[in-house]
Short mmCIF file of C-alpha atoms in Angstrom, two decimals:
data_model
loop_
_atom_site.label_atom_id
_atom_site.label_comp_id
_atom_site.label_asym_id
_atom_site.label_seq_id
_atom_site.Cartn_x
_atom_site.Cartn_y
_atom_site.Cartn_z
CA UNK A 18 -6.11 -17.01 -64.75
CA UNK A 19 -5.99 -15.66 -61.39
CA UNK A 20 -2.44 -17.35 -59.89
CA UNK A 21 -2.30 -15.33 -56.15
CA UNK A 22 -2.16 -17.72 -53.78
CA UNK A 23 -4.23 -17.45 -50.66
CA UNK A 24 -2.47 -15.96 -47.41
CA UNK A 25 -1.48 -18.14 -44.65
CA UNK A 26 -2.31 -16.89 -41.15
CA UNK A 27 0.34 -17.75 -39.21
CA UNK A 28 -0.40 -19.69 -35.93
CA UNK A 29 -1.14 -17.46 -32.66
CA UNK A 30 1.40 -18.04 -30.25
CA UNK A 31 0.20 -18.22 -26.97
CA UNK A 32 1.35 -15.41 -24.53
CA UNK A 33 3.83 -16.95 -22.26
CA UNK A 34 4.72 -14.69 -18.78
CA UNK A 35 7.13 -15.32 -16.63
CA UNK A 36 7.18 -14.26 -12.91
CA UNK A 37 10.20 -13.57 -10.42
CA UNK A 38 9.72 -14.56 -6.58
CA UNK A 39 11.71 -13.84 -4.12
CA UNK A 40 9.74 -14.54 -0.83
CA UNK A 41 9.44 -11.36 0.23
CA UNK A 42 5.79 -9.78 1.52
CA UNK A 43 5.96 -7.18 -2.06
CA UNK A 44 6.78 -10.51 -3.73
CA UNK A 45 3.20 -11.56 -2.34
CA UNK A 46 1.52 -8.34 -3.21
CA UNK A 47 3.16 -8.48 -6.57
CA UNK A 48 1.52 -11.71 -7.04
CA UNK A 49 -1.93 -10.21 -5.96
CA UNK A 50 -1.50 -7.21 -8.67
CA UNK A 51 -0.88 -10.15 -11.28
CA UNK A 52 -4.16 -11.65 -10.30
CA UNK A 53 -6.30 -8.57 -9.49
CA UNK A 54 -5.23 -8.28 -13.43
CA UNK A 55 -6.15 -11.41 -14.53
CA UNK A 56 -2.56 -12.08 -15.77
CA UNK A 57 -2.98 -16.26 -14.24
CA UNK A 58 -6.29 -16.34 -15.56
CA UNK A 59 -5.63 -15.14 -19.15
CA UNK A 60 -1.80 -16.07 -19.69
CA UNK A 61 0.74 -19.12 -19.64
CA UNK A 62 2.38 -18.31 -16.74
CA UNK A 63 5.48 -19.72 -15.02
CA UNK A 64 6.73 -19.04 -11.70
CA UNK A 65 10.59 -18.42 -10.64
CA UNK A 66 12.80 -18.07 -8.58
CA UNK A 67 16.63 -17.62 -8.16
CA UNK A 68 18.54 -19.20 -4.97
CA UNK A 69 22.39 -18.86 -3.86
CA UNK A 70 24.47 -21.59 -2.68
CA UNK A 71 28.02 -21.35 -3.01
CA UNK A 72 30.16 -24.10 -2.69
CA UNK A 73 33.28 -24.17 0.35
CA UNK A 74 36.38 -25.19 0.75
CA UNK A 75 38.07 -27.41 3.35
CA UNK A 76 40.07 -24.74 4.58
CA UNK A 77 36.77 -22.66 5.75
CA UNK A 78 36.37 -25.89 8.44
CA UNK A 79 39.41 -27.04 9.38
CA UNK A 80 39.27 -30.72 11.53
CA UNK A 81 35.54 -31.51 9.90
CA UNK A 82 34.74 -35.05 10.12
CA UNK A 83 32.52 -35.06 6.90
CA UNK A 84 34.16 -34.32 3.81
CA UNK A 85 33.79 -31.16 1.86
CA UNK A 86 32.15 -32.74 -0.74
CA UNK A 87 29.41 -34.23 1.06
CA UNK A 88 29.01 -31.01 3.39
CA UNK A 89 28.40 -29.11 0.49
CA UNK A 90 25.92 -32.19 -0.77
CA UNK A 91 24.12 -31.42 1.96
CA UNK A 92 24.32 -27.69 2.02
CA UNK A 93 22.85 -27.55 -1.57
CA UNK A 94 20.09 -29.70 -1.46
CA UNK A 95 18.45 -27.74 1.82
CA UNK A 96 19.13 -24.48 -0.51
CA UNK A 97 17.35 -26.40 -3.24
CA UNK A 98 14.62 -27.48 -0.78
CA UNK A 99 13.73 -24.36 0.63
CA UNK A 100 13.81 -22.42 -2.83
CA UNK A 101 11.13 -25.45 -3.79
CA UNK A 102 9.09 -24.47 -0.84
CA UNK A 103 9.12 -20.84 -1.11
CA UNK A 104 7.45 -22.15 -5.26
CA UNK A 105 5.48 -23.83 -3.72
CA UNK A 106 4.21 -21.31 -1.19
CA UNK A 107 3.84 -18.79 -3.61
CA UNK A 108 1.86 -21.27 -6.24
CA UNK A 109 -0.55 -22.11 -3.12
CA UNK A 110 -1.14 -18.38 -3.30
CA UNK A 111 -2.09 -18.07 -6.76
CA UNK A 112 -4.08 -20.81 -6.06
CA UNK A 113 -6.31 -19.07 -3.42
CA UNK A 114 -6.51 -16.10 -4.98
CA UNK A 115 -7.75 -17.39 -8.67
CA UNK A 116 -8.59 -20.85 -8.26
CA UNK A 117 -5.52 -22.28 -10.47
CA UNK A 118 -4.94 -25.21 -9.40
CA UNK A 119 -1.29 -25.16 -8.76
CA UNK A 120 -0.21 -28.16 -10.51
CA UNK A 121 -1.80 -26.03 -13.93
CA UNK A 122 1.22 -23.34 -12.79
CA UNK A 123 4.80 -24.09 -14.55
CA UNK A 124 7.63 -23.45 -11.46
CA UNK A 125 11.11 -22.70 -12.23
CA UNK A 126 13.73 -22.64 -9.76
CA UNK A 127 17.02 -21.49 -10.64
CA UNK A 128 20.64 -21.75 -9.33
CA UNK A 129 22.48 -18.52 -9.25
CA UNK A 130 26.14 -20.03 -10.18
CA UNK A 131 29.16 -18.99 -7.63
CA UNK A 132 30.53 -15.78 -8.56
CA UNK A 133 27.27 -15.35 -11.00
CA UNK A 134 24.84 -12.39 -10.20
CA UNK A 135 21.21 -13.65 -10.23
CA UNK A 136 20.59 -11.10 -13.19
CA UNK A 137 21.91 -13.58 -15.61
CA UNK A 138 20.31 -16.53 -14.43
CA UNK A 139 17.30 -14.51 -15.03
CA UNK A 140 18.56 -13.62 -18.77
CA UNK A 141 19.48 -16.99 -18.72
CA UNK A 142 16.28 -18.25 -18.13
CA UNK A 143 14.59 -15.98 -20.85
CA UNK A 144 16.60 -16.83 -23.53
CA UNK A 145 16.07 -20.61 -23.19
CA UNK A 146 12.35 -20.95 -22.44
CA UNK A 147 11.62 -17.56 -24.34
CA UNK A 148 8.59 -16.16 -22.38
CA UNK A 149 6.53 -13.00 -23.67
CA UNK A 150 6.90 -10.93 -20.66
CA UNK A 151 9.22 -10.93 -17.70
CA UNK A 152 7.45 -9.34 -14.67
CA UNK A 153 10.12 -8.43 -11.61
CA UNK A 154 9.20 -6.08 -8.55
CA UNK A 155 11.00 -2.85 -8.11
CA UNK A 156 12.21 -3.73 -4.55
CA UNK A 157 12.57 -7.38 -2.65
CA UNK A 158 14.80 -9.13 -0.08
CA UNK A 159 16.73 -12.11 0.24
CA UNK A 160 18.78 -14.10 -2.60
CA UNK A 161 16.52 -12.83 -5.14
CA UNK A 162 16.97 -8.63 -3.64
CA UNK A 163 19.87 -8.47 -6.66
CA UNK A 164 16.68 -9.41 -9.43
CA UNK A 165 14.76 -6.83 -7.49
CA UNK A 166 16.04 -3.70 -7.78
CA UNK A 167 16.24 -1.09 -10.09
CA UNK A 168 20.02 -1.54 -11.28
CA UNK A 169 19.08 -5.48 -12.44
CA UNK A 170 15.44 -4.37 -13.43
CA UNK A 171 16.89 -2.02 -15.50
CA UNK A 172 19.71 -4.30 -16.72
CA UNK A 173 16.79 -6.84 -18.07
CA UNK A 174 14.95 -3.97 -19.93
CA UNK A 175 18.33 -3.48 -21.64
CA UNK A 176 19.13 -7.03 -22.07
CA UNK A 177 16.18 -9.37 -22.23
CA UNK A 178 14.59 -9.93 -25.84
CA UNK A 179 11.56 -10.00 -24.40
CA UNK A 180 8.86 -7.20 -22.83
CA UNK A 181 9.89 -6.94 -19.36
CA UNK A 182 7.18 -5.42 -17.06
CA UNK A 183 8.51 -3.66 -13.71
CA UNK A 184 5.55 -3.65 -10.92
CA UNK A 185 6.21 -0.93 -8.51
CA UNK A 186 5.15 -1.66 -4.77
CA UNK A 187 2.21 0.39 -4.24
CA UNK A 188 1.71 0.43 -0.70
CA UNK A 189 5.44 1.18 -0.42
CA UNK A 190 5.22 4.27 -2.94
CA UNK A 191 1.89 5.36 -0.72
CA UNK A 192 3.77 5.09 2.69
CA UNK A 193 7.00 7.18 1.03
CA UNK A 194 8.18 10.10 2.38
CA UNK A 195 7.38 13.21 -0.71
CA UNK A 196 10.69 14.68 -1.60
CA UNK A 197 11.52 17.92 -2.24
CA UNK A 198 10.69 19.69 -5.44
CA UNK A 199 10.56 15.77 -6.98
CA UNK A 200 11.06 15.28 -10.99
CA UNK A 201 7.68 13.27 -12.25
CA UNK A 202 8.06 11.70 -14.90
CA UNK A 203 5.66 8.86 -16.50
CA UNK A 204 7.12 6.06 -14.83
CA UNK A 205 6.99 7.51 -11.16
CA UNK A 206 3.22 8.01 -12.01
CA UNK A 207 1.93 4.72 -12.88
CA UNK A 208 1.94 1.25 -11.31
CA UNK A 209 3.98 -0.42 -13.60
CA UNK A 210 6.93 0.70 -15.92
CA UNK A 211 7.41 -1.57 -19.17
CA UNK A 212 9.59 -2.12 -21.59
CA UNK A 213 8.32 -3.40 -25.21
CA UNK A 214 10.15 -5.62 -27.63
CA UNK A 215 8.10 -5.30 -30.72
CA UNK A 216 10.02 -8.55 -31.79
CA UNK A 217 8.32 -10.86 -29.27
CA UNK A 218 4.77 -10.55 -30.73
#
């Protein structure tokens, strides 16, 4: 009698990508070389972004008639606000570049804690909601310009569990200055540099 049991196939789990903003115009172009590839089309795909509010103390405004506490009430939920629009701006792009609708697009918005850099928030972020990418830019401004750059892109490479995708700004890289007698190597060549973690398929 023939006693091997049939395999069990394992349920596909749906590719889930996660995508840093920062409000910056590469942050915008980044988002057009995510649709020009199809990644909103073809992928789960959340949106997020990392803003700084740090709370103060009394001494900082001596002779204030509102109290510290409600000062810094106030303080945090315009950071909050204007972190929600910049999502939202950025989902309204998607939107009218693929047709998404952009209440079909997950948004995350994430509070770098005082004293916190917004590299772990990000790390943060991945090991809780456990996406199958991480795609960051290689330059940015603002709150999110720590996330941006190569030190914290290369930080999540190291640290993240996940495949973290670096897109390089291409109109930057056209517009650069040539250096002397440069060192080429494969990453300075293409438009992305990735790191694979042959754990997350």
């Amino acid at each position: 009698m023939n006693t091997t049991r049939p395999m069990v196939t394992p349920p596909a789990r749906r590719t889930h990508i996660a995508i840093a903003v920062d409000g910056s115009e590469y942050g915008e172009r980044m988002i057009k070389w995510c649709a020009k590839n199809h990644i909103f089309s073809t992928y789960e795909v959340t949106l997020l972004h990392v803003y700084d509010f740090t709370p103060f103390s009394a001494a900082m405004y001596p002779g204030a008639t509102m109290s510290v506490v409600q000062m810094n009430q106030r303080m945090h939920a315009a950071a909050k606000a204007k972190a929600m629009d910049l999502l939202n701006k950025h989902a309204k792009i998607v939107s009218d570049l693929t047709g998404l609708q952009p209440g079909n697009l997950k948004l995350a918005l994430l509070q770098g804690k005082p004293r916190t850099k917004v590299k772990h928030a990000i790390l943060e972020f991945i090991n809780t909601n456990n996406p199958t990418i991480m795609i960051c830019g290689s330059r940015g401004m603002g709150a999110m310009k720590r996330m941006l750059v190569g030190s914290v892109a290369d930080f999540l490479m190291h640290n993240a569990k996940c495949t973290v995708m670096v897109v390089k700004d291409e109109e930057a890289e056209t517009t650069r200055t040539p250096k002397k007698n440069p060192v080429v190597s494969p990453a300075t060549t293409q438009q992305w540099v990735i790191k694979v973690n042959n754990d997350s398929q």
